[in-house]
PDB file of C-alpha atoms in Angstrom:
ATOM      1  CA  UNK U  13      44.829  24.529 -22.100  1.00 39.00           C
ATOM      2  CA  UNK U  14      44.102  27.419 -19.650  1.00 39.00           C
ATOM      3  CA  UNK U  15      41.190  28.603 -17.565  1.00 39.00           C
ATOM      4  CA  UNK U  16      40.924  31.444 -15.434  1.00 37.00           C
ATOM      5  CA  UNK U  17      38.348  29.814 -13.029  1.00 40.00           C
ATOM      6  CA  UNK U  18      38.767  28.755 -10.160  1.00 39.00           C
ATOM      7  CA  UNK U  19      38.534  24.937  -9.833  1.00 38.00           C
ATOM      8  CA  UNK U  20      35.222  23.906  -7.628  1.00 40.00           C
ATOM      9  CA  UNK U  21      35.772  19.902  -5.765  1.00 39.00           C
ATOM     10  CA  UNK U  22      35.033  17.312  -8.207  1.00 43.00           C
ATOM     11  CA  UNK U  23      31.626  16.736  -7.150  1.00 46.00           C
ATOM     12  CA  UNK U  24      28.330  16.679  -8.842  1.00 49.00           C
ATOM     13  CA  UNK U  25      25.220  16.237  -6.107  1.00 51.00           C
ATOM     14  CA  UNK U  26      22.629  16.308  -8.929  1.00 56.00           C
ATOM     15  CA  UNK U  27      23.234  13.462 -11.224  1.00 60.00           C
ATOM     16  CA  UNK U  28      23.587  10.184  -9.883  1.00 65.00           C
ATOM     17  CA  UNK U  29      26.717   7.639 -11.258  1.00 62.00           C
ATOM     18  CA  UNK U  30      26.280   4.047 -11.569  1.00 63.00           C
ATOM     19  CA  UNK U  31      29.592   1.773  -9.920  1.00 66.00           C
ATOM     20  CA  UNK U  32      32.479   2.357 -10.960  1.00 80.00           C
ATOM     21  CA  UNK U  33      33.560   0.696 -13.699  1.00 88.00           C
ATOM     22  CA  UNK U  34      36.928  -0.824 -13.499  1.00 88.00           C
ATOM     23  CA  UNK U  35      39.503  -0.206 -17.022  1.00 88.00           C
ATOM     24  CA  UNK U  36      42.591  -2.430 -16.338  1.00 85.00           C
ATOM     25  CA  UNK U  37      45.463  -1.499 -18.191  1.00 88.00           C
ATOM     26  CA  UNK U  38      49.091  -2.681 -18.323  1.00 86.00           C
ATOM     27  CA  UNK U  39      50.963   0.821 -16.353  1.00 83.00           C
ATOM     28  CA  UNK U  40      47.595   2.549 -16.172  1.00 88.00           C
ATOM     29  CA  UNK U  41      43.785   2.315 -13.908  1.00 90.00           C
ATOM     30  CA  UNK U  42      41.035   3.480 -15.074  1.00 92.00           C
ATOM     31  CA  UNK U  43      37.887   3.929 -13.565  1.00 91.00           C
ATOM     32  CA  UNK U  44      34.431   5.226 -15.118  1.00 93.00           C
ATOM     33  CA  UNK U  45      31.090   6.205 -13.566  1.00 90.00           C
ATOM     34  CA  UNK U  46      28.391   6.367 -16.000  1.00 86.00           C
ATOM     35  CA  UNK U  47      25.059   8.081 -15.656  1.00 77.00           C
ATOM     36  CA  UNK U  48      22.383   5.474 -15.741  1.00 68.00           C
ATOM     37  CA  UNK U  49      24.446   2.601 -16.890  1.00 66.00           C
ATOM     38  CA  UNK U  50      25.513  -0.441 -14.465  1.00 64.00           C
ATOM     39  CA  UNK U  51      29.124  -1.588 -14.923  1.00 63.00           C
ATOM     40  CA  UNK U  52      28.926  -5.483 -16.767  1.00 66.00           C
ATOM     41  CA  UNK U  53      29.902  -8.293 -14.943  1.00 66.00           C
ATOM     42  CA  UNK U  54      32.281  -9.951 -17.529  1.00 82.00           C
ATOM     43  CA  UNK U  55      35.354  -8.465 -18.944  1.00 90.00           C
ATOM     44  CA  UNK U  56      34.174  -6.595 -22.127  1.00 94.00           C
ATOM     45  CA  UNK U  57      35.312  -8.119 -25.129  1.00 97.00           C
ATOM     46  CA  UNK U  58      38.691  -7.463 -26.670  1.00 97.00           C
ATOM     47  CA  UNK U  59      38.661  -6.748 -30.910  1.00 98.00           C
ATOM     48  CA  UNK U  60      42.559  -6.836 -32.061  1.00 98.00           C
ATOM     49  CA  UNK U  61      42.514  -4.093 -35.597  1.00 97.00           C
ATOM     50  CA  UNK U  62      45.136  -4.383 -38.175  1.00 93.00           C
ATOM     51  CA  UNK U  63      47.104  -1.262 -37.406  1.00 93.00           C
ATOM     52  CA  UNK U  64      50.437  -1.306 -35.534  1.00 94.00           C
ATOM     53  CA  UNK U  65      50.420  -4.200 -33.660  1.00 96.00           C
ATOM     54  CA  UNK U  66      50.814  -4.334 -29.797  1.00 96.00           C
ATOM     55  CA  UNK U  67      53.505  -5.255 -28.079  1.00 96.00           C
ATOM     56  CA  UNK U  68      53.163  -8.675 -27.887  1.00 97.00           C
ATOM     57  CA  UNK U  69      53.866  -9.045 -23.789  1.00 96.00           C
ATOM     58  CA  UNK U  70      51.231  -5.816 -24.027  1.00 96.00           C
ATOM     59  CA  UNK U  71      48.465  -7.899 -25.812  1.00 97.00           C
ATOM     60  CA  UNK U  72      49.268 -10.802 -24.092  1.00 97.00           C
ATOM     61  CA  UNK U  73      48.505  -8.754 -20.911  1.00 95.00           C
ATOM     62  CA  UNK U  74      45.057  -7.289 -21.724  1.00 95.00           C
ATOM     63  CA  UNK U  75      43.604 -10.088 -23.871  1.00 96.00           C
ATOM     64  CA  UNK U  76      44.056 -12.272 -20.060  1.00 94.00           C
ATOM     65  CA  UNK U  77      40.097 -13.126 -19.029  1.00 93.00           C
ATOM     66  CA  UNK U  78      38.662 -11.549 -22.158  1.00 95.00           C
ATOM     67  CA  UNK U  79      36.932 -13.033 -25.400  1.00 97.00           C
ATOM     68  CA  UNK U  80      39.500 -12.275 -28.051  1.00 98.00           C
ATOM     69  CA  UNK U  81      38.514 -11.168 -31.902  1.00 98.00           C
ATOM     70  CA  UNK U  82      41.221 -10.647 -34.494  1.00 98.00           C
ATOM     71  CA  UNK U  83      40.026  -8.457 -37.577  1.00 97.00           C
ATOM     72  CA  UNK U  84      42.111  -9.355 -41.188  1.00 94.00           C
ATOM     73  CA  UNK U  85      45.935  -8.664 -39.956  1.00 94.00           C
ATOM     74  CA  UNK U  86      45.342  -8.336 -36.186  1.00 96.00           C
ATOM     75  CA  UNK U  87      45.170 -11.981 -36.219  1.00 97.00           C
ATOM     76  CA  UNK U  88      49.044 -11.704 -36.905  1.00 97.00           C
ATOM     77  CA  UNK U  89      49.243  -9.482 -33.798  1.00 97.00           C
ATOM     78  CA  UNK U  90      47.725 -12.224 -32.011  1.00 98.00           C
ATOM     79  CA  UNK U  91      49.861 -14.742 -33.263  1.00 98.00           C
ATOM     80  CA  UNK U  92      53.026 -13.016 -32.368  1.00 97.00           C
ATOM     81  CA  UNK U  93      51.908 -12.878 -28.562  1.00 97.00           C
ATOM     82  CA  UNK U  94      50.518 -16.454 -28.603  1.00 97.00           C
ATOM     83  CA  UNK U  95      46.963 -14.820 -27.952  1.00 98.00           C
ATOM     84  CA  UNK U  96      44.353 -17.305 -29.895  1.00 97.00           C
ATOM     85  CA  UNK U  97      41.329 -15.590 -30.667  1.00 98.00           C
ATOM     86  CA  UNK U  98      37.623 -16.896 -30.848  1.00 97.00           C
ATOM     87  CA  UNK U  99      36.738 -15.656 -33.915  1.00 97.00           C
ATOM     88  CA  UNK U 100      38.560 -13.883 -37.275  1.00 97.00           C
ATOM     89  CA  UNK U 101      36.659 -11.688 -39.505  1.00 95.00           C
ATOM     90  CA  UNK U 102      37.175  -9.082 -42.506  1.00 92.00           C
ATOM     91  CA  UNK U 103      37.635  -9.718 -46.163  1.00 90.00           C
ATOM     92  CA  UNK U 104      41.364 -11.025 -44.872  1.00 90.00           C
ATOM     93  CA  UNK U 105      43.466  -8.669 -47.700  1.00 87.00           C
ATOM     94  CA  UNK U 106      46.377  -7.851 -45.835  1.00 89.00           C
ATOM     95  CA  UNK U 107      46.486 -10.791 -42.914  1.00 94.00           C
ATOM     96  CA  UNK U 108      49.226 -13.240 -43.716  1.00 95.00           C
ATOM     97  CA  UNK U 109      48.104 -16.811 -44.499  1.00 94.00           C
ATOM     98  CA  UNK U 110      50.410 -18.509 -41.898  1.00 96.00           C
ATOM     99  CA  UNK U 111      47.898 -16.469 -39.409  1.00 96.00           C
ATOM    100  CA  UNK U 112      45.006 -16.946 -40.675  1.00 94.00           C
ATOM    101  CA  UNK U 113      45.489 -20.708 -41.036  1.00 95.00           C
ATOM    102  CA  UNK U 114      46.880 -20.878 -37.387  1.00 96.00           C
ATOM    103  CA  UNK U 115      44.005 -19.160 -35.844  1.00 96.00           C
ATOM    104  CA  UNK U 116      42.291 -21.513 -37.335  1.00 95.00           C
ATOM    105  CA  UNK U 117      44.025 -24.649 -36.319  1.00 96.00           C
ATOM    106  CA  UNK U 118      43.398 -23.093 -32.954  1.00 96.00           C
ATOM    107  CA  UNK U 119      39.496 -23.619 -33.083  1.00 96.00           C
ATOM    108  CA  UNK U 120      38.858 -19.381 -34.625  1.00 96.00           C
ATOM    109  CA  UNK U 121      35.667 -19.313 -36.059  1.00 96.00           C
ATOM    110  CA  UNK U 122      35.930 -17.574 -39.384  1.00 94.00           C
ATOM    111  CA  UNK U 123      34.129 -14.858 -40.652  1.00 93.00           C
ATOM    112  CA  UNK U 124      34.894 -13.753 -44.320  1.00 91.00           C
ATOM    113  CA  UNK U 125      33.787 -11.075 -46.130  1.00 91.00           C
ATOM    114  CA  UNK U 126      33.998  -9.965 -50.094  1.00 85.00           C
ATOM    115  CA  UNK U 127      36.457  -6.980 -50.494  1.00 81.00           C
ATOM    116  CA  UNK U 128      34.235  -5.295 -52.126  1.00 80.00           C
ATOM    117  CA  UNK U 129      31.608  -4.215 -49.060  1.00 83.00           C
ATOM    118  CA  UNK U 130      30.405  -0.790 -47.614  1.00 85.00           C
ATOM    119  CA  UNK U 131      31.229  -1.703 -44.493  1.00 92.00           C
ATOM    120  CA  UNK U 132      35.450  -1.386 -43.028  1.00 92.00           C
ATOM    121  CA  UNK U 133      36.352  -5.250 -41.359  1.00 93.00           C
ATOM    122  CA  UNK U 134      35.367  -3.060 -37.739  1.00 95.00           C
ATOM    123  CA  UNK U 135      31.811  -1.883 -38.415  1.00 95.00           C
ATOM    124  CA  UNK U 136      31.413  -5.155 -39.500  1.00 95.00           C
ATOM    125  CA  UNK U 137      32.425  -6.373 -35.906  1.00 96.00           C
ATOM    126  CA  UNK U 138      30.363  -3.844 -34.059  1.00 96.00           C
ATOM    127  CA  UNK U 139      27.066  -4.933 -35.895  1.00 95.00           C
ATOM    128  CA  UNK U 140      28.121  -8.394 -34.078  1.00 95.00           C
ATOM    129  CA  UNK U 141      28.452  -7.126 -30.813  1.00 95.00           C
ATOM    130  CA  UNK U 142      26.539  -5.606 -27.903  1.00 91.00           C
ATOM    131  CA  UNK U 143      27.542  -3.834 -24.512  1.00 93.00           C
ATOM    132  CA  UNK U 144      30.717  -2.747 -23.745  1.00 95.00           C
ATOM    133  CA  UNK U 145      34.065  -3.366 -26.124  1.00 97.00           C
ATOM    134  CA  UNK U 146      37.510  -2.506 -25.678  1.00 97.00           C
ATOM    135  CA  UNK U 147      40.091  -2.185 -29.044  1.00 97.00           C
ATOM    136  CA  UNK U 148      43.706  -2.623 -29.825  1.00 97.00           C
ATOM    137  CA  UNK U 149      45.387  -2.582 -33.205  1.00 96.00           C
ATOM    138  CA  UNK U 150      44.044   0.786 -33.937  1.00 95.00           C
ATOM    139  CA  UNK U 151      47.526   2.939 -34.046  1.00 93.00           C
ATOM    140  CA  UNK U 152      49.921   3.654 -35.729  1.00 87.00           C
ATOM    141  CA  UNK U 153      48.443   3.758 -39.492  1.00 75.00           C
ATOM    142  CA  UNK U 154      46.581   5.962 -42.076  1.00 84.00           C
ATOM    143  CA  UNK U 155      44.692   8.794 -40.998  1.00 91.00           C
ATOM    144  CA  UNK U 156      41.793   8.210 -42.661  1.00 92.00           C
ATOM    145  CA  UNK U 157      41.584   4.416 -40.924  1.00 90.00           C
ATOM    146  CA  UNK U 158      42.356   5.942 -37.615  1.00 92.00           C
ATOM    147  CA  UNK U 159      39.224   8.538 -38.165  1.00 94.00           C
ATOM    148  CA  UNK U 160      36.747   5.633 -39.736  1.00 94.00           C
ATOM    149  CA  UNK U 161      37.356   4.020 -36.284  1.00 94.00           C
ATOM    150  CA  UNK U 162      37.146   6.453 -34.074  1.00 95.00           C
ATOM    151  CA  UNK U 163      33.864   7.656 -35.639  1.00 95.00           C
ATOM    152  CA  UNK U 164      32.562   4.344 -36.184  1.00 96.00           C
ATOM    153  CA  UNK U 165      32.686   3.869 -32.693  1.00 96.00           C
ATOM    154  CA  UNK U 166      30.463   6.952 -32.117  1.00 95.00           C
ATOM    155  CA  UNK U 167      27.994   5.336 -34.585  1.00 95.00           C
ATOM    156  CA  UNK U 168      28.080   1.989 -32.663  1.00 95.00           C
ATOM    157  CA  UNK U 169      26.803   3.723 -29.525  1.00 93.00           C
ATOM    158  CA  UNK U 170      23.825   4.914 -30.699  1.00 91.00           C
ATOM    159  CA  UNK U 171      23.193   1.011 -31.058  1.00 91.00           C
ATOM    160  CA  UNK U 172      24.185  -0.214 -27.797  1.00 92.00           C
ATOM    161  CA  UNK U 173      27.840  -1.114 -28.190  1.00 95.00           C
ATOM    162  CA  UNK U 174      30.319   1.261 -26.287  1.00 95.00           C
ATOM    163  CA  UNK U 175      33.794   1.022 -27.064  1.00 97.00           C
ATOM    164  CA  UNK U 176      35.641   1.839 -23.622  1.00 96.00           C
ATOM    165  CA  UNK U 177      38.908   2.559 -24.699  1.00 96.00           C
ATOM    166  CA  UNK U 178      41.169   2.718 -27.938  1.00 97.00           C
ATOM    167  CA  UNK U 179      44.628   1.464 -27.007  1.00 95.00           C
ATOM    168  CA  UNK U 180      48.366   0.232 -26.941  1.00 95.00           C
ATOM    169  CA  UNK U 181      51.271   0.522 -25.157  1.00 93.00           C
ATOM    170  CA  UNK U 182      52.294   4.134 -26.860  1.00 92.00           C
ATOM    171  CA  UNK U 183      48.490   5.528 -27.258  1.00 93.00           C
ATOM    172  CA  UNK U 184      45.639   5.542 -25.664  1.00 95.00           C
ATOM    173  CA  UNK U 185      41.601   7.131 -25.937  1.00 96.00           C
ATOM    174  CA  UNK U 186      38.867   6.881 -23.860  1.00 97.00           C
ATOM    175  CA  UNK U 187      35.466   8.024 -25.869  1.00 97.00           C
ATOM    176  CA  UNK U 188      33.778   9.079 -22.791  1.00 96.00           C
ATOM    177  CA  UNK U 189      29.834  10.104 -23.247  1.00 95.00           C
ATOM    178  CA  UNK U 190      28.323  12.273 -20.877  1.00 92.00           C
ATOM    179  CA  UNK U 191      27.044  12.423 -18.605  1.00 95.00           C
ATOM    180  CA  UNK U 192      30.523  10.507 -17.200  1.00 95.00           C
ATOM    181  CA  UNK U 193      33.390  10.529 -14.997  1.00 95.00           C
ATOM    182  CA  UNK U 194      36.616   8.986 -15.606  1.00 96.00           C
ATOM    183  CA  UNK U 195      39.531   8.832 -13.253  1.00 95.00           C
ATOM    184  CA  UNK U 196      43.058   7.995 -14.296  1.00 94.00           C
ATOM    185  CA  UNK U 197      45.998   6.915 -12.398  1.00 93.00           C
ATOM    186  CA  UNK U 198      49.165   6.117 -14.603  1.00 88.00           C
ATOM    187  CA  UNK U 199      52.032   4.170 -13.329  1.00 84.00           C
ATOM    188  CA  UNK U 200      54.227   6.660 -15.514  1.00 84.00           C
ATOM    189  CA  UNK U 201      52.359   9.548 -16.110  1.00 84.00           C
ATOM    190  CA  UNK U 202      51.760  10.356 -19.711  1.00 88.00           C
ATOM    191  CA  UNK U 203      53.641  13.018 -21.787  1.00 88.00           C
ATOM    192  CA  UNK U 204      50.473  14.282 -22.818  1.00 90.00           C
ATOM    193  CA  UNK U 205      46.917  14.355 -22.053  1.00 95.00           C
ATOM    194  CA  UNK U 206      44.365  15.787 -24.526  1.00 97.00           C
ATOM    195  CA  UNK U 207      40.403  16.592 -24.374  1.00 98.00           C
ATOM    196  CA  UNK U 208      39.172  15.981 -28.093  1.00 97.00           C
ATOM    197  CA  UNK U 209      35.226  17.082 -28.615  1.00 97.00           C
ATOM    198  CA  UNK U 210      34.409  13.923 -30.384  1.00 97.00           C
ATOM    199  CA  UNK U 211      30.256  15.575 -31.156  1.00 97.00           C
ATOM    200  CA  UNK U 212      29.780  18.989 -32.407  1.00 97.00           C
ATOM    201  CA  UNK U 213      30.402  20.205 -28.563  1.00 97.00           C
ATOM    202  CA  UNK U 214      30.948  18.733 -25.321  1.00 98.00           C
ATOM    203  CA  UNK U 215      29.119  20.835 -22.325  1.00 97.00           C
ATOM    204  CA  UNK U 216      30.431  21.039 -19.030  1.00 97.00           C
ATOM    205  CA  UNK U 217      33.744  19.599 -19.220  1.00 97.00           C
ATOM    206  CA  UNK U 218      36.011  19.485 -15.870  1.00 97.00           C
ATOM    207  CA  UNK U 219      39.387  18.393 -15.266  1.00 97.00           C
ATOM    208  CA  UNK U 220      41.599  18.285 -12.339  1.00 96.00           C
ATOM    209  CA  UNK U 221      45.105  17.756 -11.331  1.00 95.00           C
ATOM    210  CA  UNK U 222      46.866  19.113 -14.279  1.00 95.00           C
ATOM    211  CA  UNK U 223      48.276  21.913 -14.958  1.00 95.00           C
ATOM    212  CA  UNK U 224      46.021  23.694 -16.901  1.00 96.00           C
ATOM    213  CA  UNK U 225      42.648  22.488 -15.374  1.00 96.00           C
ATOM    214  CA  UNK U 226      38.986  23.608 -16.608  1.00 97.00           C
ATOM    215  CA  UNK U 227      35.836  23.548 -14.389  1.00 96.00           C
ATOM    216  CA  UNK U 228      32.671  23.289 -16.520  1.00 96.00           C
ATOM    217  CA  UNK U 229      33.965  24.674 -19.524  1.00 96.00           C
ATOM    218  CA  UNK U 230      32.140  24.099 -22.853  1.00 97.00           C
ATOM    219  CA  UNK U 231      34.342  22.586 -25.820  1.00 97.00           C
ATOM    220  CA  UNK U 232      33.843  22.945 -29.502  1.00 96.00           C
ATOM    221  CA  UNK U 233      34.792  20.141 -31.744  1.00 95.00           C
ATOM    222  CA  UNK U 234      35.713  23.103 -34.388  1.00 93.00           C
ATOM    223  CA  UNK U 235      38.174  24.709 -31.607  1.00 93.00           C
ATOM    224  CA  UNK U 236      40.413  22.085 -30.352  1.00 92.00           C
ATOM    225  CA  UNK U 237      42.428  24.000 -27.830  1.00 90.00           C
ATOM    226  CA  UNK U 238      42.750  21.685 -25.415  1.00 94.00           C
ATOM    227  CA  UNK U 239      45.440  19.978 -26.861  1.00 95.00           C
ATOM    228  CA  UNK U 240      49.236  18.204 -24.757  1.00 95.00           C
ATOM    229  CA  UNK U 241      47.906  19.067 -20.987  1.00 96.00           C
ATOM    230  CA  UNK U 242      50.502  18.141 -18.514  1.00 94.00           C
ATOM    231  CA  UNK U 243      49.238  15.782 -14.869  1.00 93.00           C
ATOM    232  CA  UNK U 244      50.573  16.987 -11.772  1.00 92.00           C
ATOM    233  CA  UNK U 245      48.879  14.334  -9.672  1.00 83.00           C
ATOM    234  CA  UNK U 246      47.138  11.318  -9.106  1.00 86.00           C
ATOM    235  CA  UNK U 247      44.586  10.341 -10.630  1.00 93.00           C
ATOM    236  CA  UNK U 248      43.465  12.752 -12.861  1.00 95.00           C
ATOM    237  CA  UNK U 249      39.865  13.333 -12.915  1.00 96.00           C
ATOM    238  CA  UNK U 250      37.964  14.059 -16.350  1.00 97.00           C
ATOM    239  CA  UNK U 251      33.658  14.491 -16.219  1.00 97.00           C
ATOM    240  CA  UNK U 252      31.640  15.524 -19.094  1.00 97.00           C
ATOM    241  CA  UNK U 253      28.143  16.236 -19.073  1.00 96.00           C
ATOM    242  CA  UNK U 254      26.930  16.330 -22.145  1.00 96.00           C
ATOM    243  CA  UNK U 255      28.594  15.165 -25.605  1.00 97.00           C
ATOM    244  CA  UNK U 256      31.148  12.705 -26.435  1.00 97.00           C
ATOM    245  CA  UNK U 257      34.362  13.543 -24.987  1.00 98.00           C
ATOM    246  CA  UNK U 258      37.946  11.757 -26.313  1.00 97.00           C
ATOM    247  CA  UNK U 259      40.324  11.735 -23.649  1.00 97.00           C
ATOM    248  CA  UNK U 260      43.396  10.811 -25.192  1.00 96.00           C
ATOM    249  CA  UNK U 261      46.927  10.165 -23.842  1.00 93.00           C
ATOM    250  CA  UNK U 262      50.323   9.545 -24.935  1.00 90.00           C
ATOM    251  CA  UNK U 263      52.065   7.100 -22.905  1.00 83.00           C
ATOM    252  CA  UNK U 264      55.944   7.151 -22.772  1.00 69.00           C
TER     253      UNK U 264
END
């Protein structure tokens, strides 16, 4: 992940952000600027998926002042860290009965599907929602489920509902549409830091205090080059004009 340029200040005088938008993590800040978007004044809603689960102490962590949903087996993630979500959906094929019928001693409304549906147990929760979501659950699994959400969440945005961040403990990605900023400051900094063109390209795409920064470089999602970058400070800054850019980290 190279660029001969030099790096100009992180600056851009001819678009103005919104507040910044503030993405608690356990170990790791976030904050995003958005072009043209105020930041909500509610933690965004929290969906637990049925991939790897969290660490419980994790999930028990970010779920804290957020509306919790558990889709099919994340509501066994949420039982293991005593998080009791408001609401369980999905055609419920692989959760565990003991979860499903404690989540529902615990007041969950239920939401059940038939197996056979078009739509994957998460599409189904983002034609529910609005605004801003964040989403856990999400590692750790088959390819193709990790891809159906990640795009999913791309076609959720053209209806109003952002997902902020896909995340764990091990793995984390920040879809980030531009025009955006996004600063990062990791307790331990992560082993490796990736720029993923999410859309067809991504124009104008900066990064700073790594080693191998770019200043308004132009990504292709058929070229993924910019693959295992390496911070050297704090925060990192990431802005993308145009496209949807995945900024993606591995944590230790």
């Amino acid at each position: 992940m190279r660029s001969s340029e030099p790096v100009r200040p992180f600056e851009s005088p001819e678009l103005e952000f919104e507040a910044a938008l503030e993405l608690e993590l356990p170990r790791m800040r976030a904050l995003l600027r958005r072009h043209g978007e105020a930041p909500s004044s509610s933690p965004p809603p929290l969906l637990v998926l049925g991939g790897r689960a969290p660490d419980p102490d994790w999930l028990r962590k970010v779920s804290l002042g957020r509306e919790t949903w558990a889709l099919d087996r994340g509501a066994d993630a949420c039982r293991a860290a005593g998080v009791v979500p408001s609401r369980i959906l999905g055609d419920f094929d692989s959760v565990s009965d003991g979860a499903r019928e404690w989540a529902e001693r615990m007041g969950a409304k239920t939401d059940r599907y038939t197996p056979d549906k078009d739509d994957t147990d998460f599409q189904l929760a983002l034609r529910l929602l609005s605004g801003d979501v964040v989403v856990t659950g999400c590692w750790g699994g088959r390819f193709d489920h990790a891809f159906s959400n990640v795009f999913s969440s791309l076609w959720a945005m053209e209806r109003g509902v952002r997902v902020l961040w896909f995340a764990d403990e091990r793995e984390v990605l920040f879809p980030l549409r531009g025009p955006a900023k996004l600063e990062l400051d990791f307790e331990i900094p992560p082993s490796a830091l990736s720029l993923l063109s999410l859309t067809a390209s991504c124009e104008r795409v900066s990064i700073e205090n790594v080693k191998w920064p770019l200043d308004e470089a132009d990504l292709a999602q058929g070229s993924p080059r910019e693959i295992s970058n390496v911070p050297l400070g704090r925060p990192v800054r990431v802005e993308v004009r145009s496209g949807v850019l995945g900024v993606y980290g591995e944590c230790r």
